[in-house]
XYZ file of C-alpha atoms in Angstrom:
688
model
C 141.623 61.672 169.798
C 139.243 60.412 168.591
C 139.062 57.036 167.138
C 138.916 55.342 163.633
C 141.383 58.812 162.871
C 144.382 58.843 160.701
C 147.246 60.075 161.771
C 150.579 61.248 159.779
C 153.667 61.028 161.377
C 155.545 64.017 161.540
C 158.774 63.120 160.023
C 158.940 59.733 158.713
C 155.540 58.231 156.161
C 153.937 56.816 158.490
C 150.324 56.669 158.796
C 148.817 54.879 162.333
C 144.456 54.480 162.715
C 143.426 54.969 166.629
C 141.733 51.844 167.659
C 141.374 52.670 171.061
C 141.420 55.221 173.710
C 141.342 54.702 177.421
C 141.520 58.864 178.681
C 145.580 58.268 178.793
C 146.979 55.720 176.050
C 146.104 55.284 172.702
C 146.224 52.117 171.045
C 147.073 52.620 166.658
C 148.301 50.367 163.872
C 149.997 51.569 161.580
C 147.930 51.386 158.390
C 150.419 50.710 155.483
C 152.597 47.160 156.741
C 151.372 44.266 155.782
C 152.707 42.361 159.136
C 151.736 45.745 161.639
C 149.786 44.683 165.160
C 148.009 47.621 167.252
C 150.610 49.280 170.019
C 150.586 52.144 172.851
C 150.877 55.799 172.166
C 150.805 58.379 174.598
C 148.430 61.500 174.302
C 151.812 63.812 174.329
C 153.527 61.191 172.091
C 150.416 61.754 169.316
C 150.842 66.012 169.818
C 153.394 65.823 166.997
C 151.435 63.535 164.479
C 148.898 65.492 162.215
C 145.853 64.555 161.077
C 145.736 63.220 157.280
C 143.270 61.786 154.714
C 141.889 58.357 154.878
C 144.035 56.253 152.527
C 141.216 52.849 152.723
C 137.863 54.893 151.758
C 134.773 52.689 153.008
C 133.323 50.638 149.769
C 130.079 49.868 148.780
C 129.499 46.119 148.322
C 126.547 45.020 147.019
C 124.656 42.356 147.513
C 123.960 38.970 146.965
C 127.321 39.203 144.608
C 130.778 37.272 145.820
C 132.305 40.467 147.568
C 129.235 40.669 149.841
C 129.932 36.430 150.086
C 133.858 36.959 150.916
C 132.689 39.490 154.048
C 129.750 37.950 155.507
C 132.326 34.427 155.459
C 135.479 36.686 157.718
C 132.573 38.596 159.613
C 131.460 35.540 161.014
C 135.360 33.380 161.309
C 135.678 36.904 163.307
C 132.900 36.925 165.352
C 134.806 35.637 169.224
C 137.567 38.534 168.719
C 135.420 41.408 168.246
C 133.141 40.762 171.171
C 136.024 41.430 172.813
C 138.035 44.034 171.196
C 139.410 45.724 173.756
C 141.043 42.178 174.839
C 143.066 42.349 171.561
C 145.095 44.672 172.278
C 146.549 42.916 174.914
C 149.358 40.230 172.834
C 148.750 36.450 174.701
C 145.053 37.135 174.854
C 145.332 37.758 171.351
C 146.839 34.872 170.649
C 144.291 33.470 172.876
C 140.950 34.690 171.280
C 142.707 33.856 167.694
C 143.826 30.576 168.625
C 139.747 29.848 169.731
C 138.468 31.421 166.442
C 140.692 29.323 164.356
C 139.021 26.377 166.276
C 135.286 27.129 165.692
C 135.068 28.713 162.412
C 137.541 25.902 160.620
C 139.819 28.671 159.148
C 143.746 28.215 159.147
C 145.415 31.300 161.333
C 146.967 32.708 158.464
C 143.047 33.960 157.563
C 142.148 34.841 160.592
C 145.274 37.002 161.217
C 144.538 38.622 158.361
C 141.096 39.880 158.439
C 142.141 41.021 161.629
C 144.562 42.972 160.725
C 142.177 44.636 157.060
C 139.872 44.615 160.350
C 141.835 47.179 162.028
C 143.836 49.160 159.082
C 141.059 49.847 157.313
C 138.180 51.042 159.480
C 136.550 48.751 161.762
C 133.947 48.161 160.186
C 132.005 45.343 158.221
C 133.179 46.226 154.293
C 136.608 47.034 155.098
C 136.587 43.336 154.750
C 135.784 42.355 151.173
C 137.900 41.734 148.640
C 139.163 44.871 146.261
C 137.094 43.115 143.829
C 137.889 45.842 141.379
C 140.783 46.515 141.371
C 141.200 42.913 139.063
C 141.796 41.655 135.649
C 142.909 44.979 133.134
C 138.552 46.719 132.993
C 139.027 48.690 130.010
C 142.091 48.263 128.663
C 142.762 46.281 125.197
C 145.202 43.107 125.452
C 147.240 43.137 122.489
C 151.090 41.289 122.896
C 149.153 38.136 122.151
C 150.273 35.069 119.743
C 146.867 33.571 120.447
C 143.203 35.382 118.998
C 140.765 36.048 122.640
C 137.505 34.556 122.969
C 136.210 31.620 121.929
C 137.266 28.990 118.905
C 135.377 28.989 115.213
C 132.736 25.935 114.450
C 132.958 26.277 111.612
C 134.562 29.039 109.909
C 138.040 27.306 108.438
C 141.201 29.426 109.482
C 142.057 30.576 113.428
C 140.839 33.781 113.223
C 143.065 37.231 113.375
C 144.666 38.809 115.961
C 143.398 42.149 117.126
C 147.455 43.142 117.384
C 148.369 46.847 118.307
C 148.532 46.829 114.010
C 145.534 45.479 113.192
C 143.673 47.914 115.696
C 145.419 50.505 113.834
C 143.818 49.338 110.669
C 140.465 49.075 112.083
C 140.777 52.593 113.556
C 141.874 53.653 109.833
C 138.750 51.932 108.459
C 136.013 52.758 110.769
C 137.530 57.045 110.731
C 137.343 57.095 106.848
C 134.337 55.466 106.224
C 131.797 54.890 109.072
C 132.274 58.662 111.127
C 132.220 60.339 107.824
C 129.240 61.996 106.461
C 126.102 59.989 105.838
C 126.872 56.212 108.134
C 127.526 54.036 105.731
C 126.721 49.771 106.736
C 128.918 47.789 109.144
C 129.660 45.716 105.460
C 131.318 48.272 104.007
C 133.651 49.053 106.786
C 134.553 45.192 106.863
C 135.901 45.491 103.334
C 137.920 48.294 103.646
C 139.984 46.686 106.892
C 140.292 43.737 105.313
C 141.644 45.162 101.965
C 143.796 47.263 104.307
C 145.328 44.289 106.075
C 146.160 42.828 103.009
C 148.050 45.618 101.487
C 149.677 45.634 104.978
C 149.679 42.070 104.396
C 149.779 40.801 101.321
C 151.043 36.290 102.501
C 147.250 37.078 104.858
C 145.009 33.573 103.939
C 140.844 34.388 103.838
C 141.063 32.256 107.626
C 142.783 35.007 109.370
C 141.496 37.828 107.954
C 138.679 39.953 110.432
C 135.548 39.078 111.148
C 132.157 41.708 111.019
C 131.633 40.437 114.847
C 134.673 41.400 115.981
C 135.095 45.226 114.249
C 131.563 45.439 115.800
C 133.329 44.592 119.212
C 135.918 47.428 118.486
C 133.782 49.943 117.888
C 131.126 50.091 120.375
C 134.840 49.405 123.154
C 136.083 52.400 121.669
C 133.958 54.715 120.189
C 130.975 56.122 121.836
C 127.303 56.521 120.197
C 127.987 59.719 121.560
C 131.206 61.047 120.471
C 130.716 58.854 116.688
C 127.552 60.713 115.972
C 129.092 63.836 116.722
C 131.521 63.563 114.909
C 129.922 62.488 111.933
C 127.536 65.831 111.517
C 128.104 69.224 111.296
C 128.669 71.229 114.587
C 125.441 73.239 113.970
C 123.565 70.139 113.199
C 125.300 68.488 116.996
C 123.820 72.158 118.086
C 120.804 71.912 116.406
C 119.506 67.853 116.890
C 121.706 66.443 119.626
C 123.248 68.329 121.979
C 122.011 68.594 125.639
C 119.045 70.676 126.708
C 120.186 71.890 129.402
C 118.352 74.853 130.544
C 114.674 76.705 128.843
C 113.653 79.658 127.023
C 111.674 81.347 129.849
C 114.911 81.693 132.117
C 115.641 84.095 131.282
C 112.013 86.014 130.157
C 110.506 87.098 133.843
C 107.445 87.813 132.474
C 105.277 88.901 129.174
C 106.570 91.397 126.546
C 110.605 90.613 128.268
C 110.973 88.665 124.879
C 109.037 88.416 121.691
C 110.141 86.050 118.551
C 109.252 86.470 114.981
C 108.976 83.796 112.474
C 107.318 83.483 109.113
C 106.761 80.314 106.618
C 105.034 79.690 103.048
C 101.802 77.399 104.465
C 101.184 74.138 103.448
C 97.695 75.131 101.933
C 96.229 76.442 98.171
C 94.109 79.724 98.816
C 91.315 80.840 95.874
C 90.716 83.850 94.861
C 88.105 85.766 96.939
C 86.465 87.436 93.468
C 86.824 84.302 91.963
C 86.824 81.207 93.211
C 87.494 79.844 89.624
C 91.280 81.210 90.231
C 93.815 79.407 92.407
C 95.784 81.814 93.928
C 98.931 80.272 95.724
C 99.871 79.427 99.539
C 100.018 82.356 101.166
C 102.720 83.778 104.385
C 102.682 83.510 107.668
C 104.038 85.638 110.662
C 103.658 84.651 113.901
C 105.356 86.408 116.778
C 104.833 85.087 120.136
C 105.435 85.763 124.319
C 108.045 83.160 125.054
C 107.012 83.997 128.925
C 103.320 82.706 128.691
C 103.438 80.996 124.767
C 100.221 84.272 123.206
C 101.434 84.383 120.734
C 101.441 88.249 119.880
C 100.324 88.865 116.892
C 100.810 88.147 112.507
C 100.740 88.394 109.147
C 98.780 86.971 106.301
C 99.131 87.127 103.051
C 101.270 87.288 99.601
C 104.049 88.819 100.474
C 106.830 86.810 100.797
C 109.382 86.942 103.977
C 110.619 91.094 103.938
C 111.430 93.446 106.160
C 107.822 95.898 105.515
C 105.824 91.752 105.998
C 107.889 91.588 109.189
C 107.548 95.453 110.780
C 103.271 94.642 109.879
C 103.326 91.710 112.153
C 104.919 93.757 114.915
C 102.127 96.605 114.450
C 99.817 94.185 114.527
C 101.423 92.368 117.643
C 102.225 96.123 119.444
C 98.652 97.486 118.838
C 94.627 96.295 120.287
C 93.532 93.911 117.905
C 90.007 94.640 118.000
C 89.169 96.336 115.141
C 92.063 94.001 112.837
C 88.969 90.436 114.378
C 85.769 93.694 113.871
C 87.353 93.001 109.964
C 86.386 89.679 110.114
C 83.699 89.913 111.769
C 84.899 88.381 115.233
C 83.903 90.362 118.106
C 86.568 90.586 120.489
C 87.445 93.025 123.689
C 91.038 93.638 125.135
C 90.474 91.123 127.626
C 90.959 88.185 125.231
C 93.308 89.060 123.748
C 95.721 91.120 126.058
C 98.755 91.218 124.333
C 98.850 95.021 123.379
C 101.996 96.659 123.804
C 105.801 97.213 123.146
C 107.695 94.750 124.567
C 111.453 94.898 125.988
C 113.559 92.882 123.568
C 113.020 90.780 119.862
C 114.544 87.348 118.699
C 114.449 87.308 114.560
C 116.400 85.169 112.312
C 119.412 85.782 110.130
C 116.626 87.643 108.065
C 114.883 90.510 106.925
C 115.421 91.234 110.831
C 119.382 91.358 109.924
C 119.602 94.926 107.761
C 119.952 98.481 108.370
C 115.855 99.161 107.880
C 115.858 97.161 111.424
C 118.059 99.972 113.163
C 114.532 101.179 113.146
C 113.262 98.831 116.861
C 116.058 100.638 118.490
C 115.827 103.695 117.868
C 112.081 104.112 117.096
C 110.811 101.654 119.616
C 113.571 101.357 122.370
C 113.959 97.142 121.372
C 116.346 95.089 121.989
C 117.054 93.434 118.532
C 118.612 89.756 119.053
C 119.327 87.644 115.122
C 119.502 84.249 115.750
C 123.229 81.889 115.313
C 122.949 81.141 111.244
C 121.520 77.655 111.297
C 119.808 77.633 114.383
C 115.853 77.764 114.333
C 115.847 75.940 117.405
C 117.270 79.396 118.603
C 113.946 80.759 118.718
C 111.276 77.135 119.092
C 108.863 78.517 120.364
C 107.820 79.922 117.907
C 109.447 78.537 115.221
C 106.918 75.024 116.570
C 104.234 76.677 116.495
C 103.596 76.845 113.479
C 103.614 73.141 112.975
C 100.930 72.736 115.189
C 98.845 75.630 113.839
C 99.073 74.211 110.273
C 97.959 70.263 112.011
C 94.362 71.740 113.874
C 93.409 73.208 110.616
C 94.748 70.713 108.038
C 92.622 67.559 108.553
C 89.714 69.792 107.586
C 90.177 71.566 104.505
C 90.856 70.650 101.145
C 94.529 72.326 98.957
C 97.077 70.771 102.015
C 99.977 70.295 100.444
C 101.233 66.499 100.553
C 104.880 65.828 101.258
C 106.971 63.681 98.081
C 106.549 60.450 99.586
C 102.982 60.697 100.561
C 100.625 58.817 99.661
C 99.261 58.337 95.696
C 96.658 59.909 94.109
C 95.693 58.740 91.310
C 97.259 61.951 89.132
C 95.386 64.170 90.835
C 96.709 67.472 91.916
C 96.537 68.405 95.472
C 95.585 72.415 93.914
C 92.863 71.269 92.686
C 91.010 70.867 95.817
C 91.594 74.379 97.092
C 88.901 76.106 99.088
C 89.391 78.503 101.214
C 90.239 81.599 99.908
C 92.197 85.125 101.832
C 89.625 86.087 104.643
C 87.978 83.040 104.987
C 91.711 81.593 105.761
C 92.433 84.800 108.262
C 89.484 84.259 109.829
C 89.794 80.371 110.640
C 94.328 81.502 111.744
C 92.390 84.337 114.261
C 89.870 81.464 115.650
C 92.853 79.180 116.233
C 94.939 82.084 117.885
C 92.365 82.955 119.841
C 91.806 78.885 120.314
C 95.825 79.012 121.622
C 95.890 81.782 124.311
C 92.720 81.598 125.886
C 92.404 77.715 126.833
C 95.504 76.080 125.319
C 97.906 74.140 128.411
C 100.792 74.664 127.749
C 102.815 70.992 128.269
C 105.621 71.277 130.432
C 105.721 74.281 131.136
C 108.846 75.022 133.803
C 107.535 77.971 136.996
C 109.470 80.298 138.533
C 110.399 79.721 142.371
C 107.709 82.091 143.011
C 104.317 81.157 141.358
C 101.055 79.979 141.912
C 100.559 76.823 142.204
C 96.609 76.749 141.511
C 98.581 79.136 137.988
C 97.153 77.246 135.381
C 99.683 77.055 132.475
C 97.051 78.931 130.111
C 98.675 81.293 127.158
C 96.483 83.882 129.028
C 96.915 83.209 133.031
C 100.920 83.566 132.280
C 100.474 87.384 131.218
C 98.082 87.967 132.840
C 99.189 86.762 136.212
C 103.254 88.554 134.528
C 101.626 91.544 134.390
C 99.833 91.383 137.830
C 103.292 90.920 139.091
C 106.068 91.316 137.051
C 106.253 93.156 134.164
C 103.006 94.743 133.933
C 101.045 97.015 131.170
C 103.008 97.177 128.170
C 104.354 100.973 126.302
C 101.214 101.455 124.067
C 102.138 103.245 121.116
C 99.670 104.598 117.769
C 98.897 101.838 115.228
C 99.575 103.940 112.072
C 102.274 105.625 113.223
C 103.602 102.443 114.934
C 103.370 100.689 110.711
C 104.841 103.965 109.833
C 107.640 103.173 111.231
C 108.317 99.709 110.927
C 108.606 100.785 107.206
C 112.219 101.607 105.701
C 113.625 104.814 105.687
C 115.006 106.650 103.669
C 117.402 109.892 102.898
C 115.492 112.074 100.686
C 117.262 115.617 98.031
C 113.907 118.272 98.545
C 114.255 120.986 95.163
C 112.008 123.136 93.645
C 110.963 120.434 91.556
C 110.073 118.247 94.991
C 110.883 116.041 97.315
C 112.701 113.589 95.280
C 112.739 109.331 96.283
C 114.906 106.794 94.129
C 114.065 108.833 90.841
C 110.583 110.134 91.662
C 108.964 113.567 92.880
C 106.552 113.983 95.711
C 104.624 117.285 97.210
C 102.388 117.908 99.935
C 100.282 120.246 100.981
C 102.599 121.524 104.487
C 105.447 121.825 101.647
C 103.552 124.045 99.228
C 102.956 126.374 102.360
C 106.162 125.860 103.977
C 107.790 127.734 100.536
C 109.586 124.506 99.846
C 109.323 124.459 96.247
C 108.855 128.291 95.793
C 111.292 129.349 92.580
C 114.083 131.436 94.658
C 117.077 131.876 97.182
C 115.970 129.820 100.349
C 117.916 128.258 103.317
C 115.332 124.676 102.612
C 116.613 122.315 103.723
C 118.217 120.089 101.183
C 117.665 115.742 103.045
C 114.824 114.712 105.042
C 114.295 111.283 106.046
C 111.581 109.430 103.896
C 110.087 106.603 105.262
C 108.703 104.715 102.017
C 106.431 101.209 101.449
C 107.793 99.411 98.719
C 104.553 97.675 97.567
C 103.175 101.672 96.366
C 105.042 104.957 95.051
C 102.320 106.985 95.079
C 102.438 107.853 99.126
C 105.882 108.488 100.864
C 106.271 109.954 104.660
C 108.190 112.638 105.994
C 109.212 113.893 109.403
C 109.114 117.406 109.163
C 111.084 117.723 112.556
C 113.503 114.668 113.066
C 112.597 112.584 116.191
C 109.255 114.065 116.877
C 105.951 112.211 116.534
C 104.165 114.424 113.884
C 104.664 112.976 109.668
C 103.717 114.780 106.063
C 102.080 112.537 103.871
C 102.951 113.380 100.213
C 102.388 112.300 97.120
C 102.955 111.761 94.227
C 103.469 115.086 91.515
C 102.749 114.780 87.664
C 106.502 115.738 87.050
C 106.294 111.859 88.236
C 102.741 110.706 86.746
C 104.145 107.341 85.529
C 105.044 105.860 88.236
C 101.483 105.879 89.844
C 99.999 102.469 91.684
C 103.185 100.841 90.759
C 105.709 99.638 93.037
C 109.189 100.690 94.185
C 111.091 97.572 92.100
C 109.263 97.531 88.698
C 109.960 101.836 88.768
C 113.003 101.434 89.513
C 112.660 98.376 86.824
C 111.422 101.052 83.678
C 113.939 104.135 85.060
C 116.695 101.055 84.540
C 114.644 100.686 81.467
C 114.705 104.674 80.343
C 117.850 105.643 80.742
C 118.371 102.122 78.316
C 116.626 104.032 75.836
C 118.829 107.399 76.255
C 121.757 105.874 76.297
C 121.267 103.870 72.565
C 119.760 107.592 71.546
C 123.244 108.781 72.990
C 124.983 107.109 71.532
C 123.356 106.958 67.482
C 123.244 111.632 67.889
C 126.861 110.697 68.795
C 127.544 108.558 65.743
C 125.562 110.808 63.379
C 127.211 113.694 64.899
C 129.931 113.303 62.645
C 128.247 112.543 59.827
C 127.205 116.500 60.200
C 130.245 117.414 60.763
C 131.961 116.476 57.783
C 129.524 117.734 55.969
C 129.475 121.431 57.383
C 133.574 120.308 56.542
C 132.519 120.480 53.020
C 129.991 123.312 53.090
C 132.539 125.634 54.671
C 135.198 124.228 52.554
C 133.301 124.385 48.689
C 131.913 127.754 48.774
C 134.306 130.265 50.030
C 135.488 128.528 46.254
C 132.702 130.493 44.316
C 133.881 133.521 45.992
C 135.839 136.620 43.593
C 138.993 136.497 44.351
C 139.018 140.719 44.832
C 135.563 141.770 45.034
C 134.610 144.449 41.669
C 132.555 147.153 43.895
C 134.403 148.939 46.552
C 132.738 147.741 50.440
C 131.240 151.195 51.297
C 129.166 150.684 48.772
C 128.938 146.576 49.160
C 127.661 147.379 52.670
C 125.175 150.736 50.875
C 123.547 147.392 48.944
C 122.128 145.449 51.618
C 119.295 146.535 52.505
C 118.508 146.150 48.650
C 120.016 142.475 48.193
C 117.944 141.524 51.110
C 114.771 143.191 49.133
C 116.155 140.885 46.307
C 117.400 138.151 47.212
C 112.913 138.091 48.996
C 111.478 138.037 46.809
C 112.713 135.379 45.140
C 111.909 133.742 47.559
C 108.398 134.641 47.395
C 108.624 132.993 44.513
C 109.966 129.982 44.326
C 107.946 129.497 47.776
C 104.640 130.766 47.047
C 101.281 128.203 45.658
C 100.111 129.923 42.742
C 101.818 130.217 39.314
C 104.150 132.820 38.788
C 103.152 136.035 36.725
C 105.228 135.832 33.232
C 104.731 139.784 32.319
C 105.919 141.094 35.852
C 109.129 138.114 36.307
C 110.204 140.348 32.586
C 109.921 142.975 33.175
C 112.150 144.525 35.980
C 111.668 148.550 37.582
C 113.036 151.290 38.554
C 114.833 151.552 41.380
C 113.801 155.439 42.235
C 116.286 157.141 44.970
C 114.804 160.425 47.152
C 117.766 162.034 48.313
C 116.182 164.681 51.020
C 114.355 162.266 52.547
C 116.735 159.324 52.733
C 117.703 157.621 55.545
C 119.894 154.518 56.745
C 118.377 151.387 55.329
C 116.951 149.138 57.804
C 119.002 146.018 58.012
C 116.591 144.164 60.460
C 114.785 141.213 59.196
C 110.622 141.843 57.936
C 108.625 141.221 60.137
C 105.145 139.355 58.969
C 103.132 139.765 62.270
C 103.084 142.877 62.587
C 101.371 142.126 58.519
C 99.229 139.610 60.378
C 97.586 141.830 62.601
C 94.316 143.284 62.840
C 93.984 146.959 62.014
C 92.356 148.482 64.239
C 94.108 148.185 67.567
């Protein structure tokens, strides 16, 4: 059995501490008895005891404190006893040594006995003699059941002051929680006025000298409310999580290498641009998309233009990130190699906010490219802080040197001059400048406080291109490559188009292509042509769409606008939809007018039908056979009268007064022809 071990008795609750042993017997003491002295137990008697937790852990005493001073005094008084520790376990010798310690230290016997007993019961170490000052007083416990105000007395203000009882404490809590911890912070003086108002409502007879003071309210607040808890209650949960909540991890912790996760975001640049063709024209502020690799902090791709943030614009930025940037930089006169901007390939995942990538069109990234798409939480821009923060960083690099920078509302006054008038860069020049800034960031920028993984070498610089190259060599390898045009087509929105004899119809617009004509899709015969097909289209241009004849294949056909829909050429799909809407409204209005006028037409027809039968005699003068035989002659007479009425020449009076007799040849008589005479035969040439 080891010395200083605490043992529990098998039946009773007695706890003892082993003080000394001579291999056969043990000297122990009861740690819970205030009047205990050591006694002897044999090893056989200790076999039934069980080892238990020490009830008196050795305290830590800060040097220079009163507790350390009291400890040193007790150790000094017990020094004659501790030098002969083994002799203390016999009563007679112990009493002699205690008397000697009393004489040498000048302390009372009771002090020596209590210190020695405390030394044995609490672990036989110098710190065991330290007083239990940590258990003194009521630290942190409010004292409410008082009749007299705590703290110093007033020296200037009249009155005794307010005693903070439990009721007054409830009033303080109500005032603080309903005005100070709700919404925007207010001055403590406002809270004090509310608290005193509640006091006067509850205690109408209270005097001005018994009202609460600002010091009392401030002290109550500091003692009962922690600052971080107050801030959490004061602001919305999403604002606290975004701006105040502790950051216990980093963005690169779960991203094992380049391309493991890209972040994409857009912003409107704080800079006005002018037209490339006419520098006098101010064209507004461009949109900047950035695609950034989380592991290496490299900018993998970007888009700069005037298209508003949308799925199509995001697709252009992603296509730029997936493909080589050599040709892209060459368009702006910047010669680079793939090693200067090595971010080429399709990443494993993309993180975007709840905007353009939170749509059905974004399924293309998953289905066509095999990319895991994630969206941030609402109002949590810190979820993709690497990309979000870089907008401010990269704009801060060019703002001091260019004109047309957007100034803050509370910025320095400029005597009425508009900063838009200082615009001097065109879109091409601004894009060229941004490419230089991106290249400098990728190749030489040192990432501050980069969180290196344990397996990364110590001599690896925290530069994006160095981190990317190391990650490609040691982690992920090269990313999957793709064709830039095919990538852009795959990132376009997709909808179902219909196929008929007149062409391929998408959103009410007809298209044709040579491949479909050769396949006989538009022949006007009954055939097993496809009736529906998926079509990719650029919402900014109605002139062409892209279809896949075989689903899942990389082959695509380019379909041009047909002549049937030539009125939509050069438009956006939004403009075309507006034009279709206006045409439908015009047709609907015309249909309403036609339906309205058809009522008058039917009334006129009904009037004629009702009027004309009255002109017919009720009983015919000729038999039915004679009436049928005279149809041809009657028609000839009517035709002559019509020609006379419609002729451009004046009527012949001689011919009009006489009547010619009708001679009928009985032998050559034939059945009358009731067909209308044909003037085309009269107008034809005589020769065939």
